[in-house]
XYZ file of C-alpha atoms in Angstrom:
153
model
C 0.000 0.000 0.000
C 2.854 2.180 0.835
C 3.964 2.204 -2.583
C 0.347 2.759 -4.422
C 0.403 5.875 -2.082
C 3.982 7.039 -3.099
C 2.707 7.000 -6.801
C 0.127 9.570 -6.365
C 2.699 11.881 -4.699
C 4.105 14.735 -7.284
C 7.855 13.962 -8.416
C 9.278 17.002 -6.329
C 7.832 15.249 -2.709
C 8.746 11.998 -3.959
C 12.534 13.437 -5.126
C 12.676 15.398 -1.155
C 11.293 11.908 0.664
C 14.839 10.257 -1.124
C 17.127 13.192 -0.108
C 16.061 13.329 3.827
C 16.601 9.938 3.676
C 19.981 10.411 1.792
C 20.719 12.725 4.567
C 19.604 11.380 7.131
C 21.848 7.822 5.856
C 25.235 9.787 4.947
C 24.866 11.484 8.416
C 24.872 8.469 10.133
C 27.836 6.714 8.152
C 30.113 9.627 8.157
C 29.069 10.436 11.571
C 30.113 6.926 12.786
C 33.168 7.131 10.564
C 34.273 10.191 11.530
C 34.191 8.693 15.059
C 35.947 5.424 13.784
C 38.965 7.837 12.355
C 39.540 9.052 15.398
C 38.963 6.712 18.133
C 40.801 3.405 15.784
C 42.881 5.101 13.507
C 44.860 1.931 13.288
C 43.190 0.346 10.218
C 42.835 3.719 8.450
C 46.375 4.484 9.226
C 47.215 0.881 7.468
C 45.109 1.854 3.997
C 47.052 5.176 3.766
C 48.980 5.347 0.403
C 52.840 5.926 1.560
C 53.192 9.279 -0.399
C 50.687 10.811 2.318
C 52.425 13.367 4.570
C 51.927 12.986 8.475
C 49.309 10.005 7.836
C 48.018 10.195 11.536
C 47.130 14.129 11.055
C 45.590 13.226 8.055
C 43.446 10.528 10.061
C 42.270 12.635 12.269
C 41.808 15.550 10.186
C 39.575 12.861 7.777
C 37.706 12.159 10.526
C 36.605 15.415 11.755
C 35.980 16.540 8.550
C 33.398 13.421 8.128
C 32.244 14.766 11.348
C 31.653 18.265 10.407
C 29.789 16.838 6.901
C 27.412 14.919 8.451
C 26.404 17.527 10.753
C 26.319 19.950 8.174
C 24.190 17.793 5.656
C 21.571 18.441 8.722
C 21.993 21.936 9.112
C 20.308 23.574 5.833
C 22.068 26.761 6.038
C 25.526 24.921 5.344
C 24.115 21.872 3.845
C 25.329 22.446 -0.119
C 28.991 23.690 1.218
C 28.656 20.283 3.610
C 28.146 18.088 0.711
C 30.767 19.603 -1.692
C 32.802 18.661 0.956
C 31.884 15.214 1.034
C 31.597 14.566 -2.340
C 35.421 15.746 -2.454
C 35.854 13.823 0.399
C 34.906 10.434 -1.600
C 37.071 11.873 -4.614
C 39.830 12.617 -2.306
C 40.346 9.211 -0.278
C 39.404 7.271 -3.357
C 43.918 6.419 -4.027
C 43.154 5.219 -0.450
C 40.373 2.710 -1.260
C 42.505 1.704 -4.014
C 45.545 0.846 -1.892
C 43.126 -0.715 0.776
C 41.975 -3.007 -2.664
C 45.314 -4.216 -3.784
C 47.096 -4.807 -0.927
C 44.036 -6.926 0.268
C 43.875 -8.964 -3.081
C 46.976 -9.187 -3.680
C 48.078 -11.361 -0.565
C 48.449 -15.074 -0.678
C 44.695 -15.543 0.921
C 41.317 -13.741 -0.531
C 38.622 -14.798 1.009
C 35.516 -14.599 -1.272
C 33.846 -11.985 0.994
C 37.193 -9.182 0.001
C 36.388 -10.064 -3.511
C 32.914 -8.948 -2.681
C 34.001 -6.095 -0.772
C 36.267 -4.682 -2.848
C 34.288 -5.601 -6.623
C 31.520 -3.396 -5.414
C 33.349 -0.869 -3.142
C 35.401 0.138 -5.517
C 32.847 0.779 -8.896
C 30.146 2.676 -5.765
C 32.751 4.999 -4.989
C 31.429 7.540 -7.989
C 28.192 7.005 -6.165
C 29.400 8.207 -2.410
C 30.675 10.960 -4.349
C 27.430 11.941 -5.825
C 24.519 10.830 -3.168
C 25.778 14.223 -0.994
C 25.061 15.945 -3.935
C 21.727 14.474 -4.486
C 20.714 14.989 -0.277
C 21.544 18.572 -0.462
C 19.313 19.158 -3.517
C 22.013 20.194 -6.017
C 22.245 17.521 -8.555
C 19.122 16.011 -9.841
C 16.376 18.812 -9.848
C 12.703 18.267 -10.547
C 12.808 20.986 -12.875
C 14.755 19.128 -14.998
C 13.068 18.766 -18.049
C 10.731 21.151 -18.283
C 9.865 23.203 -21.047
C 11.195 26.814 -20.153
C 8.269 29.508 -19.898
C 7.120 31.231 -23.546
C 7.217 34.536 -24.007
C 4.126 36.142 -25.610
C 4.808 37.554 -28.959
């Protein structure tokens, strides 16, 4: 029934239903990872490509940044500068997720579930970077597509 009723909804409601839920998910998992970054920076520090200066600054200055953009994503008046940030974020620590991918399948035993990990990690990453995007209402209008006003002769 839930569905019948989402049908009869007009495409902008439907479109700002998706991005409080966007927001309300990406809060939640870079709130938590923010917290992660900082309290066990061990495994982060161990995905950190070797050209990165001062790794464990850069930890913790990942983490509170993750911090910052999920609170922000919340917060409307900073909510589009929030999820720039993120979605540079995802750009950004994408050489990480790379590293974290070959050293991991690379070693002498891959379990099935890093292949799993990694095969769809790795192609969503272009997605992480665009959902913040999408919650803050800049990508993805419900204009799009219309017909732009005539003018009268």
């Amino acid at each position: 029934m839930a569905g019948a009723h989402n049908n009869v909804l007009p495409r902008t409601a439907r479109l700002e239903r998706w991005r409080v839920r966007c927001r309300l998910a990406l809060a939640g998992f870079y709130g938590l990872a923010g917290v992660l970054h900082l309290a066990v920076p061990e495994p982060f520090l161990g995905i950190t490509p070797s050209w990165v200066p001062e790794p464990e600054a850069v930890i913790a200055l990942t983490g509170v940044s993750e911090i910052a953009g999920a609170i922000g994503l919340l917060v409307p008046a900073v909510r589009s500068y929030a999820a720039v940030g993120l979605a540079l974020y995802a750009v950004g620590v994408f050489p990480a997720n790379i590293k974290h991918a070959i050293d991991a399948l690379g070693a002498t035993s891959v379990s099935p579930w890093q292949w799993l990990y990694h095969g769809l990690r790795l192609p969503l990453q272009p997605i992480l970077a665009w959902l913040p995007l999408f919650a803050a209402g800049l990508v993805w209008k419900a204009e799009r597509g219309k017909a732009p006003p005539q003018k009268s002769p």
